[in-house]
Amino acid sequence: MEFPDNLHYTKEHEWVRLEDDGTVLMGITDYAQDALGDIVYVELPVVSDEPVTKDEPFAVVESVKAVSDIYVPISGEITEVNDELPNSPEVLNQDCYGDGWLVRLKPSDTEEFEELLSAKDYQSFIDELS
Amino acid sequence: MGEQPTVKKSVMEEPIFEKGSSGRSGIDVPDPGGPVPIDAVLLREDLAGFPELSEPEVIRHYTRLSKLNFSAATNFYPLGSCTMKYNPVANETAAAMPGFAGLHPYAPDQHVQGALELVRELERWLAEICGLAAVTLQPAAGAQGELTGMKIIRAHHLACGYARKKVLIPASAHGTNPASANLCGYDSIVVPVDERGLVAAAAVEALLDEDVAALMVTNPNTLGLFEADIERIAKSVHQAGALVYMDGANMNALMGVAKPGHMGADVLQFNLHKTFSTPHGGGGPGAGPVAVRADLERFLPGPRVVERDGLYRWDYERPDSIGRVRSFYGNFGILVRAYTYMLACGGDGLGQTTRSAVLAANYLRARLSGVFHLPYQADSMHEVVFTDKFQNETGVKTLDIAKRLLDFGFHAPTIYFPLVVAGALMIEPTESESLETLDGFADALLAIAREAAETPDVPRNAPYETPLARLDETRAARSPVLAWSPKPAETA
């Protein structure tokens, strides 16, 4: 299982990548896609000026096993969503850190980055789970 | 993925629309001998796509289809959390009696005294079993019972001046609980499960405040474990002015032995289609009676059966009631079946049912633990949850174990639920099974564990003995084919 060093992670099994333009991309981790199994349905939020708040559910991923909420990793505005994903949800299983990204956010509070986990800390968190 | 599942032609049955031929029929309709006395514009030119078959072809088609069914009437069905007990034939005999089956819901009370007495008596029996004061039989399913119960709790709080905002729900509760609380306008707050697999009193107490309307607790929980702290938890919930809703879906672990009312439950729903042997699956229909403590009786759905001078009648004068939750009086035919089951078992028999169900689950637990990973160590109640942790070392997962069980003639347990256990295999044998069946099931699982260690491809590619080989579940979910359509060649 891979957890790239250049990403930040949440205990809800999401990854966050800081982009050069100050926005962040987010998606679900390798652990999450493996635990969910074959993903069959993705429901994404809409691009909006309405701010979203950290930890609130804002997307849904459904696999053959279960339906799971995806939580806002960093408060801010949703500036872009991965429109391709609802039509080809299998990409989440195939490339969760690349083409399987979910949402782009413009963070409103960069201090929240402090609460994210490093790849190493996320790995330790996963090890404790199993 | 993407390959068609292997179909065994000898056992598969084509759709009835692909059988027969034009002009064939089961009965000969006499020639009217002249013009048909129907307006010509209403007459069909042809039979639009209807199958045309002889009577024996129709009979054989549906008989063969019925043989492809897997049910509790054909095989062991240890689907955890579902209580797939055997449904006695006596239930059907009673429900089919003309005095019950032929009733009209608008029949005058004085013509249906026996049916009203049955309703009243069943309410009393259920109240006795759960240790609460009053019962409504109206809700048509377990989840509707939950919603009814939550609406009663909301009505209680509103009568006290403030409806409150939140409902506490343990992570090991039934999946429908948060939905029921949400439908009733409450936010559901998850109470974590501790290392015992139980809800600790402190975990509930930490979340209690004046906005909490209720705790919705499933006891025993979906891990099949008895909530040992329930009395203290209920006391704390009551001290905060909130109520205890108990999901009674797992009453097959308590019936006739322990009463939720004595543990502090204020409101509870029964699932007659689980605990009381009424039909289950395929749409049921179900029944989810709700029991409440005495001071909540005024909120129950109306009308209610009342008795005066030896006569039963429907009472519609219920100003505090939350209102009807189901047309007429609930699924009456199901109530007759549950009544019959309780009458046949008797009080002692219902207690013995519970003891046998708990014994069966613990027997399987003892036979399988060590070979299958047991995430929680406490004694089981009516069901036991294992995981695929040991088998996964060779890449054999819960889904593979479940599929392979079908080859041995057993329905798979509930899998990947509860969600708090990774790779869960949730087994609920019920009291219906003989020792030989339980041993056969345990032997099958042990054989699959050996295969997982020695020849992991065998379970990974199972099943082999079913009419269809392993289905592509992903494709079935992403692009389901929900209706038959003619083959392209035939439409030309």
Coordinates of C-alpha atoms in Angstrom, one line a residue:
Chain A
M1 CA 0.0 0.0 0.0
E2 CA 1.4 3.4 -1.0
F3 CA 1.2 6.7 0.9
P4 CA 3.3 9.3 -1.1
D5 CA 5.4 11.6 1.0
N6 CA 4.3 14.7 -0.8
L7 CA 0.7 14.3 0.4
H8 CA -1.0 15.1 3.7
Y9 CA -3.6 12.8 5.2
T10 CA -6.6 12.7 7.5
K11 CA -7.8 10.0 9.9
E12 CA -10.8 9.7 7.6
H13 CA -8.5 8.2 5.0
E14 CA -8.3 11.2 2.7
W15 CA -5.3 12.7 1.1
V16 CA -4.6 16.4 0.5
R17 CA -2.1 17.9 -1.9
L18 CA -1.0 21.5 -1.7
E19 CA -0.8 23.0 -5.2
D20 CA 1.4 25.9 -6.4
D21 CA -1.5 28.2 -6.9
G22 CA -2.5 27.9 -3.2
T23 CA -5.5 25.5 -3.9
V24 CA -5.5 21.9 -2.6
L25 CA -6.6 18.7 -4.4
M26 CA -8.1 16.0 -2.3
G27 CA -9.1 12.3 -2.7
I28 CA -9.2 9.1 -0.8
T29 CA -6.2 7.0 0.2
D30 CA -5.0 3.7 -1.1
Y31 CA -6.1 2.2 2.2
A32 CA -9.6 3.6 1.7
Q33 CA -10.0 2.3 -1.8
D34 CA -8.7 -1.1 -0.8
A35 CA -11.0 -1.3 2.2
L36 CA -14.0 -0.2 0.3
G37 CA -13.5 -2.7 -2.5
D38 CA -14.9 -2.1 -6.0
I39 CA -16.3 1.4 -6.1
V40 CA -19.5 1.6 -8.1
Y41 CA -20.8 5.1 -7.5
V42 CA -19.4 8.5 -6.6
E43 CA -21.5 11.6 -5.7
L44 CA -19.5 14.8 -5.7
P45 CA -20.5 18.3 -4.4
V46 CA -21.1 21.2 -6.8
V47 CA -18.7 24.1 -7.3
S48 CA -19.9 27.0 -5.2
D49 CA -19.0 30.2 -3.4
E50 CA -20.7 28.7 -0.3
P51 CA -17.8 27.8 2.1
V52 CA -17.6 24.2 3.4
T53 CA -16.3 23.5 6.8
K54 CA -13.7 20.9 7.8
D55 CA -15.1 17.6 8.9
E56 CA -18.6 18.0 7.4
P57 CA -19.6 15.3 4.9
F58 CA -19.6 16.6 1.3
A59 CA -19.3 13.6 -1.0
V60 CA -20.4 10.0 -1.1
V61 CA -18.6 6.9 -2.3
E62 CA -20.4 3.6 -2.7
S63 CA -18.7 0.3 -3.2
V64 CA -20.1 -3.2 -3.5
K65 CA -19.7 -3.5 0.3
A66 CA -20.8 -0.2 1.8
V67 CA -21.7 3.5 1.3
S68 CA -19.2 6.0 2.9
D69 CA -19.3 9.7 3.5
I70 CA -16.3 11.8 2.4
Y71 CA -15.5 14.6 4.8
V72 CA -14.1 18.1 4.0
P73 CA -10.4 17.8 4.9
I74 CA -9.7 21.6 4.9
S75 CA -12.3 24.4 5.2
G76 CA -12.7 26.6 2.2
E77 CA -14.5 26.9 -1.2
I78 CA -15.0 24.2 -3.7
T79 CA -13.4 25.5 -6.9
E80 CA -13.5 22.4 -9.1
V81 CA -14.8 18.8 -9.0
N82 CA -13.6 15.8 -10.9
D83 CA -16.5 15.5 -13.4
E84 CA -15.1 12.4 -15.0
L85 CA -15.4 10.4 -11.8
P86 CA -19.1 9.8 -11.6
N87 CA -19.0 8.2 -15.1
S88 CA -16.0 6.0 -14.4
P89 CA -15.9 5.4 -10.6
E90 CA -13.4 2.5 -11.1
V91 CA -10.7 5.1 -11.6
L92 CA -10.9 5.6 -7.8
N93 CA -9.7 2.0 -7.4
Q94 CA -7.1 2.2 -10.2
D95 CA -5.5 5.6 -9.5
C96 CA -6.6 7.1 -6.2
Y97 CA -3.8 9.7 -6.1
G98 CA -4.0 10.8 -9.7
D99 CA -7.0 10.6 -12.0
G100 CA -9.1 9.5 -9.0
W101 CA -8.9 13.0 -7.3
L102 CA -12.3 14.2 -6.0
V103 CA -12.4 17.9 -5.4
R104 CA -10.2 21.0 -5.6
L105 CA -10.6 23.5 -2.6
K106 CA -9.4 27.0 -2.0
P107 CA -8.5 26.9 1.7
S108 CA -9.8 29.6 4.0
D109 CA -7.7 28.7 7.0
T110 CA -4.2 27.5 6.3
E111 CA -3.7 26.8 10.0
E112 CA -5.8 23.7 9.5
F113 CA -2.9 22.2 7.6
E114 CA -1.2 21.7 11.0
E115 CA -3.9 19.1 11.9
L116 CA -3.1 16.9 8.8
L117 CA -0.9 13.9 9.1
S118 CA 2.3 13.2 7.3
A119 CA 2.7 10.0 5.3
K120 CA 4.7 8.5 8.1
D121 CA 2.1 9.4 10.8
Y122 CA -0.7 8.1 8.6
Q123 CA 1.1 4.9 8.0
S124 CA 1.5 4.4 11.8
F125 CA -2.2 5.2 12.2
I126 CA -3.1 2.5 9.7
D127 CA -0.8 0.0 11.4
E128 CA -2.7 0.6 14.7
L129 CA -6.0 -0.1 13.0
S130 CA -5.1 -3.6 11.8
Chain B
M1 CA -13.8 -8.7 -14.7
G2 CA -15.9 -8.2 -17.7
E3 CA -16.2 -11.9 -18.6
Q4 CA -19.7 -13.4 -18.6
P5 CA -20.3 -15.7 -15.7
T6 CA -20.3 -19.4 -16.6
V7 CA -23.9 -20.5 -17.1
K8 CA -24.8 -24.1 -16.6
K9 CA -27.4 -24.7 -19.3
S10 CA -28.8 -27.8 -17.6
V11 CA -30.0 -25.9 -14.6
M12 CA -30.7 -22.4 -15.9
E13 CA -34.2 -21.4 -17.1
E14 CA -34.8 -19.0 -20.0
P15 CA -37.2 -16.2 -19.5
I16 CA -40.8 -17.1 -20.2
F17 CA -40.8 -14.5 -23.0
E18 CA -38.2 -16.6 -24.9
K19 CA -40.3 -19.8 -24.8
G20 CA -43.3 -21.0 -26.7
S21 CA -44.5 -20.1 -30.1
S22 CA -47.1 -18.0 -31.8
G23 CA -50.6 -19.3 -31.4
R24 CA -49.9 -21.8 -28.6
S25 CA -52.1 -21.5 -25.5
G26 CA -53.0 -23.2 -22.3
I27 CA -56.8 -23.2 -23.0
D28 CA -58.9 -23.2 -26.1
V29 CA -61.1 -20.2 -26.2
P30 CA -64.4 -21.0 -28.0
D31 CA -64.9 -19.2 -31.3
P32 CA -67.5 -16.5 -30.7
G33 CA -69.1 -17.5 -34.0
G34 CA -69.5 -14.0 -35.4
P35 CA -68.4 -10.5 -34.7
V36 CA -67.2 -9.8 -31.1
P37 CA -69.4 -7.4 -29.3
I38 CA -66.6 -5.1 -28.4
D39 CA -65.9 -1.7 -30.1
A40 CA -63.4 -2.3 -32.9
V41 CA -61.0 0.4 -31.7
L42 CA -60.5 -1.5 -28.5
L43 CA -59.5 -4.7 -30.1
R44 CA -55.8 -5.6 -30.4
E45 CA -54.4 -6.6 -33.7
D46 CA -52.0 -9.0 -32.0
L47 CA -50.8 -10.0 -28.6
A48 CA -48.2 -7.4 -27.9
G49 CA -45.2 -9.4 -26.7
F50 CA -47.1 -11.8 -24.5
P51 CA -45.6 -15.2 -24.2
E52 CA -47.7 -18.0 -25.8
L53 CA -47.2 -21.4 -24.1
S54 CA -49.1 -24.5 -23.2
E55 CA -50.2 -25.1 -19.6
P56 CA -47.6 -27.8 -18.9
E57 CA -44.8 -25.5 -20.2
V58 CA -46.0 -22.8 -17.9
I59 CA -46.2 -25.1 -14.9
R60 CA -42.7 -26.6 -15.6
H61 CA -41.2 -23.2 -16.1
Y62 CA -42.3 -21.8 -12.8
T63 CA -41.7 -25.1 -10.9
R64 CA -38.1 -25.1 -12.3
L65 CA -37.7 -21.4 -11.4
S66 CA -38.8 -22.2 -7.8
K67 CA -36.1 -24.9 -7.6
L68 CA -33.5 -22.2 -8.2
N69 CA -34.7 -20.4 -5.1
F70 CA -32.6 -20.5 -2.0
S71 CA -34.7 -20.1 1.2
A72 CA -35.0 -21.0 4.8
A73 CA -37.5 -23.7 3.6
T74 CA -34.7 -25.4 1.6
N75 CA -31.4 -24.7 3.3
F76 CA -29.7 -23.3 6.4
Y77 CA -29.7 -19.5 6.2
P78 CA -27.5 -18.1 8.9
L79 CA -27.8 -14.5 7.8
G80 CA -26.6 -12.4 10.8
S81 CA -28.8 -9.7 12.2
C82 CA -31.7 -11.1 10.2
T83 CA -33.0 -14.0 12.4
M84 CA -33.9 -16.2 9.5
K85 CA -35.6 -18.8 11.7
Y86 CA -38.0 -21.4 10.2
N87 CA -41.5 -20.2 9.7
P88 CA -43.9 -22.9 11.0
V89 CA -46.6 -24.1 8.7
A90 CA -49.1 -23.7 11.5
N91 CA -48.8 -19.9 11.1
E92 CA -49.9 -20.1 7.6
T93 CA -52.8 -22.4 8.4
A94 CA -54.1 -19.9 11.1
A95 CA -53.7 -16.9 8.8
A96 CA -55.6 -18.6 6.0
M97 CA -58.6 -19.3 8.2
P98 CA -61.6 -17.6 6.5
G99 CA -62.4 -15.6 9.7
F100 CA -59.1 -13.9 9.4
A101 CA -58.2 -14.0 5.7
G102 CA -61.7 -12.9 4.6
L103 CA -62.0 -9.9 6.9
H104 CA -62.8 -6.5 5.5
P105 CA -61.1 -3.6 7.3
Y106 CA -64.3 -1.6 7.3
A107 CA -66.3 -4.5 8.9
P108 CA -68.2 -3.2 12.0
D109 CA -66.5 -3.8 15.3
Q110 CA -69.3 -6.2 16.5
H111 CA -68.6 -8.5 13.5
V112 CA -64.9 -8.8 14.1
Q113 CA -64.6 -9.3 17.9
G114 CA -62.2 -12.3 17.5
A115 CA -59.8 -10.3 15.4
L116 CA -59.9 -7.3 17.8
E117 CA -59.3 -9.7 20.7
L118 CA -56.3 -11.1 18.9
V119 CA -54.9 -7.6 18.4
R120 CA -55.5 -6.7 22.1
E121 CA -54.0 -10.0 23.3
L122 CA -50.9 -9.8 21.1
E123 CA -50.3 -6.3 22.3
R124 CA -50.5 -7.5 25.9
W125 CA -48.1 -10.5 25.2
L126 CA -45.5 -8.3 23.5
A127 CA -45.8 -5.8 26.4
E128 CA -45.2 -8.6 28.9
I129 CA -42.1 -9.9 26.9
C130 CA -40.4 -6.5 26.8
G131 CA -41.5 -5.3 30.3
L132 CA -43.2 -2.1 29.0
A133 CA -46.7 -0.9 29.4
A134 CA -48.4 -0.5 26.0
V135 CA -47.9 -1.7 22.4
T136 CA -49.0 -0.5 19.0
L137 CA -49.1 -3.2 16.2
Q138 CA -49.5 -0.6 13.4
P139 CA -46.0 -0.2 12.0
A140 CA -45.4 -2.3 8.9
A141 CA -41.7 -2.9 9.3
G142 CA -38.8 -2.7 11.8
A143 CA -37.6 0.6 10.4
Q144 CA -41.1 2.1 10.4
G145 CA -41.3 1.0 14.1
E146 CA -38.1 2.9 14.7
L147 CA -39.5 6.0 13.1
T148 CA -42.8 5.6 15.1
G149 CA -40.8 5.2 18.3
M150 CA -38.7 8.3 17.5
K151 CA -41.8 10.3 16.7
I152 CA -43.2 9.3 20.1
I153 CA -39.9 10.4 21.8
R154 CA -40.1 13.7 19.9
A155 CA -43.8 14.1 21.0
H156 CA -42.8 13.5 24.6
H157 CA -40.1 16.2 24.5
L158 CA -42.4 18.6 22.7
A159 CA -44.9 18.1 25.5
C160 CA -42.1 19.0 27.9
G161 CA -41.6 22.2 25.9
Y162 CA -38.5 21.4 23.8
A163 CA -38.0 18.8 21.1
R164 CA -34.2 18.7 21.5
K165 CA -31.8 18.2 18.6
K166 CA -29.6 15.1 18.8
V167 CA -29.8 11.3 19.1
L168 CA -26.9 9.2 20.3
I169 CA -26.3 6.0 18.4
P170 CA -23.6 3.5 19.1
A171 CA -21.3 2.5 16.2
S172 CA -22.6 -1.1 16.7
A173 CA -26.3 -0.2 16.3
H174 CA -28.4 -1.3 13.4
G175 CA -27.8 0.6 10.2
T176 CA -31.4 1.9 10.0
N177 CA -31.2 3.7 13.4
P178 CA -29.4 6.9 12.1
A179 CA -31.8 7.1 9.2
S180 CA -34.8 6.9 11.5
A181 CA -33.5 9.6 13.8
N182 CA -32.7 11.8 10.9
L183 CA -36.1 11.3 9.3
C184 CA -37.5 12.5 12.6
G185 CA -35.5 15.7 12.5
Y186 CA -32.6 14.7 14.8
D187 CA -28.9 14.7 14.2
S188 CA -27.4 11.4 14.9
I189 CA -24.2 11.4 17.0
V190 CA -22.0 8.2 16.9
V191 CA -21.0 6.7 20.3
P192 CA -17.8 4.8 19.8
V193 CA -17.5 1.1 20.8
D194 CA -14.7 0.2 23.3
E195 CA -12.2 -2.7 23.1
R196 CA -14.9 -5.1 24.5
G197 CA -17.1 -4.3 21.5
L198 CA -19.5 -2.6 23.9
V199 CA -20.7 1.0 24.6
A200 CA -19.0 2.2 27.8
A201 CA -21.2 4.3 30.2
A202 CA -18.5 7.0 30.2
A203 CA -18.7 7.3 26.4
V204 CA -22.4 8.0 26.6
E205 CA -22.0 10.3 29.6
A206 CA -19.4 12.4 27.7
L207 CA -21.9 13.1 25.0
L208 CA -25.0 13.8 27.1
D209 CA -26.4 17.3 27.3
E210 CA -29.7 19.1 27.3
D211 CA -30.0 18.8 23.5
V212 CA -29.9 15.0 23.5
A213 CA -33.4 13.6 22.9
A214 CA -32.5 9.9 23.2
L215 CA -30.0 7.1 23.0
M216 CA -30.9 4.5 20.3
V217 CA -29.3 1.3 21.5
T218 CA -29.4 -2.1 19.9
N219 CA -29.1 -4.7 22.6
P220 CA -27.6 -7.2 22.1
N221 CA -25.6 -5.1 19.6
T222 CA -24.8 -6.0 16.1
L223 CA -21.6 -7.7 17.3
G224 CA -23.9 -10.2 19.1
L225 CA -22.7 -8.9 22.5
F226 CA -24.8 -7.9 25.4
E227 CA -24.4 -4.3 26.4
A228 CA -23.2 -5.0 30.0
D229 CA -23.4 -1.3 31.1
I230 CA -26.9 -0.8 29.9
E231 CA -28.4 -0.1 33.4
R232 CA -25.9 2.6 34.2
I233 CA -26.2 4.0 30.7
A234 CA -30.0 4.2 31.0
K235 CA -29.7 5.9 34.3
S236 CA -27.4 8.6 33.0
V237 CA -29.6 9.1 29.9
H238 CA -32.7 9.5 32.1
Q239 CA -30.8 11.9 34.4
A240 CA -30.1 14.1 31.4
G241 CA -33.9 14.2 30.6
A242 CA -33.4 12.0 27.5
L243 CA -35.1 8.7 26.7
V244 CA -33.7 5.3 25.9
Y245 CA -34.9 3.8 22.6
M246 CA -34.0 0.2 22.3
D247 CA -33.9 -1.4 18.9
G248 CA -35.6 -4.8 19.5
A249 CA -34.5 -6.4 16.3
N250 CA -32.3 -8.7 18.3
M251 CA -35.0 -9.8 20.7
N252 CA -34.3 -13.4 19.8
A253 CA -31.5 -13.2 22.3
L254 CA -33.8 -11.9 25.1
M255 CA -37.3 -13.1 24.6
G256 CA -38.7 -14.9 27.7
V257 CA -35.4 -14.5 29.6
A258 CA -34.7 -10.8 30.1
K259 CA -36.9 -7.7 29.7
P260 CA -35.6 -4.5 28.1
G261 CA -38.0 -2.5 30.3
H262 CA -36.1 -3.7 33.3
M263 CA -32.9 -2.4 31.8
G264 CA -34.2 1.1 31.4
A265 CA -35.6 1.0 27.9
D266 CA -38.5 3.5 27.4
V267 CA -39.4 2.7 23.8
L268 CA -38.7 -0.4 21.8
Q269 CA -39.7 -1.9 18.4
F270 CA -40.1 -5.6 17.8
N271 CA -39.5 -7.2 14.4
L272 CA -42.2 -9.9 14.2
H273 CA -40.6 -11.1 11.0
K274 CA -37.5 -11.9 12.9
T275 CA -38.2 -13.0 16.4
F276 CA -41.8 -14.2 15.9
S277 CA -41.3 -16.4 12.8
T278 CA -43.4 -14.4 10.3
P279 CA -42.3 -14.4 6.6
H280 CA -39.1 -12.5 5.9
G281 CA -37.4 -11.3 2.8
G282 CA -38.9 -10.8 -0.6
G283 CA -41.0 -8.0 0.8
G284 CA -42.4 -9.8 3.8
P285 CA -44.6 -8.0 4.5
G286 CA -43.2 -7.3 7.9
A287 CA -44.4 -5.9 11.2
G288 CA -42.6 -3.6 13.7
P289 CA -44.8 -3.2 16.8
V290 CA -43.7 -0.5 19.2
A291 CA -43.8 -0.8 22.9
V292 CA -43.6 2.2 25.3
R293 CA -43.6 2.9 29.0
A294 CA -47.0 3.9 30.6
D295 CA -46.7 7.7 30.4
L296 CA -45.9 7.5 26.6
E297 CA -49.0 5.5 25.8
R298 CA -51.0 8.6 24.9
F299 CA -48.7 9.3 22.0
L300 CA -49.1 5.9 20.3
P301 CA -50.6 5.8 16.8
G302 CA -54.4 5.5 16.6
P303 CA -56.9 4.0 16.5
R304 CA -56.3 1.6 19.4
V305 CA -58.4 -1.4 20.4
V306 CA -60.1 -0.9 23.8
E307 CA -62.3 -3.3 25.7
R308 CA -65.4 -2.4 27.7
D309 CA -68.0 -4.8 29.2
G310 CA -66.4 -7.7 27.3
L311 CA -66.7 -5.9 23.9
Y312 CA -63.8 -4.7 21.8
R313 CA -63.9 -1.6 19.7
W314 CA -61.6 0.8 17.9
D315 CA -61.0 4.0 19.8
Y316 CA -60.3 7.0 17.6
E317 CA -60.3 9.6 20.3
R318 CA -56.6 10.1 20.9
P319 CA -55.8 13.8 20.9
D320 CA -52.1 13.3 21.8
S321 CA -51.4 10.5 19.3
I322 CA -48.7 11.0 16.7
G323 CA -51.3 9.9 14.2
R324 CA -51.6 6.9 12.0
V325 CA -48.4 5.4 10.6
R326 CA -50.1 2.7 8.4
S327 CA -53.5 2.4 6.7
F328 CA -56.1 0.5 8.8
Y329 CA -54.5 -1.6 11.5
G330 CA -51.1 -2.8 10.3
N331 CA -50.3 -6.0 8.5
F332 CA -53.0 -8.0 10.2
G333 CA -52.2 -11.3 8.5
I334 CA -48.7 -11.1 9.9
L335 CA -50.1 -10.4 13.4
V336 CA -52.1 -13.6 13.2
R337 CA -48.9 -15.6 12.3
A338 CA -46.9 -14.1 15.2
Y339 CA -49.9 -14.7 17.6
T340 CA -50.0 -18.4 16.4
Y341 CA -46.3 -18.8 17.0
M342 CA -46.5 -17.4 20.5
L343 CA -49.5 -19.5 21.3
A344 CA -47.8 -22.6 20.0
C345 CA -44.6 -22.0 21.9
G346 CA -46.1 -20.8 25.2
G347 CA -44.2 -18.6 27.6
D348 CA -41.8 -21.3 28.6
G349 CA -41.3 -22.3 24.9
L350 CA -40.4 -18.7 24.0
G351 CA -37.7 -18.7 26.7
Q352 CA -36.4 -22.0 25.4
T353 CA -36.3 -20.6 21.9
T354 CA -34.0 -17.8 23.1
R355 CA -31.8 -20.2 25.1
S356 CA -31.5 -22.5 22.1
A357 CA -30.6 -19.6 19.7
V358 CA -27.9 -18.4 22.1
L359 CA -26.6 -21.9 22.5
A360 CA -26.4 -22.4 18.8
A361 CA -24.4 -19.2 18.2
N362 CA -22.0 -20.0 21.0
Y363 CA -21.6 -23.6 19.7
L364 CA -20.5 -22.3 16.3
R365 CA -18.3 -19.8 18.0
A366 CA -16.6 -22.5 19.9
R367 CA -16.2 -24.8 16.9
L368 CA -14.8 -22.0 14.6
S369 CA -12.7 -19.8 16.9
G370 CA -9.0 -20.2 16.5
V371 CA -9.4 -21.1 12.8
F372 CA -11.4 -17.9 12.2
H373 CA -10.4 -14.6 13.8
L374 CA -12.8 -13.5 16.6
P375 CA -12.5 -9.7 17.0
Y376 CA -14.2 -9.6 20.4
Q377 CA -13.8 -12.1 23.1
A378 CA -17.0 -11.7 25.2
D379 CA -19.5 -14.6 25.1
S380 CA -21.9 -14.3 22.2
M381 CA -25.7 -13.8 22.5
H382 CA -27.7 -15.0 19.4
E383 CA -25.1 -14.3 16.8
V384 CA -21.3 -14.3 16.4
V385 CA -19.0 -12.1 14.3
F386 CA -15.8 -13.5 12.8
T387 CA -13.4 -11.8 10.3
D388 CA -11.3 -12.9 7.4
K389 CA -8.0 -11.8 9.1
F390 CA -6.4 -15.3 9.1
Q391 CA -7.6 -16.4 5.6
N392 CA -6.6 -13.0 4.2
E393 CA -2.9 -14.0 4.7
T394 CA -3.3 -16.0 1.5
G395 CA -5.5 -13.4 -0.1
V396 CA -8.8 -15.2 0.6
K397 CA -11.3 -12.6 1.7
T398 CA -14.7 -12.6 3.4
L399 CA -16.5 -12.4 0.0
D400 CA -14.6 -15.5 -1.2
I401 CA -15.5 -17.5 1.9
A402 CA -19.2 -16.4 1.5
K403 CA -19.2 -17.5 -2.1
R404 CA -17.6 -20.9 -1.4
L405 CA -20.1 -21.6 1.3
L406 CA -22.8 -21.7 -1.4
D407 CA -21.1 -24.8 -2.9
F408 CA -21.6 -26.6 0.4
G409 CA -25.4 -25.8 0.3
F410 CA -25.4 -23.1 3.0
H411 CA -26.5 -19.5 2.6
A412 CA -23.6 -17.1 3.3
P413 CA -23.7 -15.2 6.6
T414 CA -24.1 -11.5 6.5
I415 CA -20.8 -10.1 5.3
Y416 CA -18.9 -6.8 5.7
F417 CA -21.4 -5.8 8.4
P418 CA -21.2 -4.4 11.1
L419 CA -18.9 -1.8 9.6
V420 CA -16.9 -1.5 12.8
V421 CA -15.3 -4.9 12.0
A422 CA -13.1 -5.1 8.9
G423 CA -14.1 -8.1 6.8
A424 CA -16.9 -9.2 9.1
L425 CA -18.7 -12.6 8.8
M426 CA -21.8 -12.3 10.9
I427 CA -23.4 -15.7 11.7
E428 CA -26.8 -16.0 13.3
P429 CA -27.9 -19.7 13.3
T430 CA -31.2 -19.2 15.3
E431 CA -32.9 -22.0 17.3
S432 CA -34.3 -23.7 14.3
E433 CA -31.3 -25.9 13.4
S434 CA -30.3 -29.4 14.5
L435 CA -26.9 -30.2 15.8
E436 CA -26.2 -32.1 12.5
T437 CA -26.9 -28.9 10.5
L438 CA -24.7 -26.8 12.8
D439 CA -21.9 -29.3 12.5
G440 CA -22.3 -29.5 8.8
F441 CA -22.0 -25.7 8.6
A442 CA -19.0 -25.6 10.9
D443 CA -17.3 -28.4 8.9
A444 CA -17.9 -26.5 5.7
L445 CA -16.3 -23.3 7.1
L446 CA -13.3 -25.3 8.5
A447 CA -12.9 -27.0 5.1
I448 CA -12.9 -23.6 3.4
A449 CA -10.2 -22.4 5.9
R450 CA -8.1 -25.4 4.9
E451 CA -8.6 -24.5 1.2
A452 CA -7.6 -20.9 1.9
A453 CA -4.3 -22.1 3.4
E454 CA -3.5 -24.8 0.8
T455 CA -5.4 -24.0 -2.4
P456 CA -6.5 -20.4 -2.1
D457 CA -7.6 -20.2 -5.7
V458 CA -10.4 -22.6 -4.9
P459 CA -12.4 -20.2 -2.7
R460 CA -11.2 -17.2 -4.7
N461 CA -13.0 -18.5 -7.8
A462 CA -16.0 -20.0 -6.1
P463 CA -18.9 -20.8 -6.4
Y464 CA -18.9 -23.9 -8.7
E465 CA -22.1 -25.7 -7.8
T466 CA -24.6 -22.8 -8.2
P467 CA -26.6 -22.1 -11.4
L468 CA -24.4 -19.1 -12.1
A469 CA -20.7 -18.9 -11.3
R470 CA -19.3 -15.8 -9.6
L471 CA -21.1 -12.7 -10.7
D472 CA -19.5 -9.4 -11.6
E473 CA -20.9 -7.4 -8.7
T474 CA -19.3 -4.2 -9.9
R475 CA -20.9 -4.4 -13.3
A476 CA -24.2 -5.5 -11.8
A477 CA -24.1 -2.3 -9.6
R478 CA -22.8 0.1 -12.3
S479 CA -24.9 -1.0 -15.2
P480 CA -27.8 -3.2 -13.9
V481 CA -30.1 -4.8 -16.4
L482 CA -33.5 -4.5 -14.7
A483 CA -35.9 -5.5 -17.4
W484 CA -36.1 -8.1 -20.1
S485 CA -36.0 -6.9 -23.7
P486 CA -36.3 -8.9 -26.9
K487 CA -33.1 -10.1 -28.5
P488 CA -32.1 -7.8 -31.4
A489 CA -32.7 -10.5 -34.0
E490 CA -36.3 -11.0 -32.9
T491 CA -37.2 -7.4 -33.1
A492 CA -36.3 -7.1 -36.8

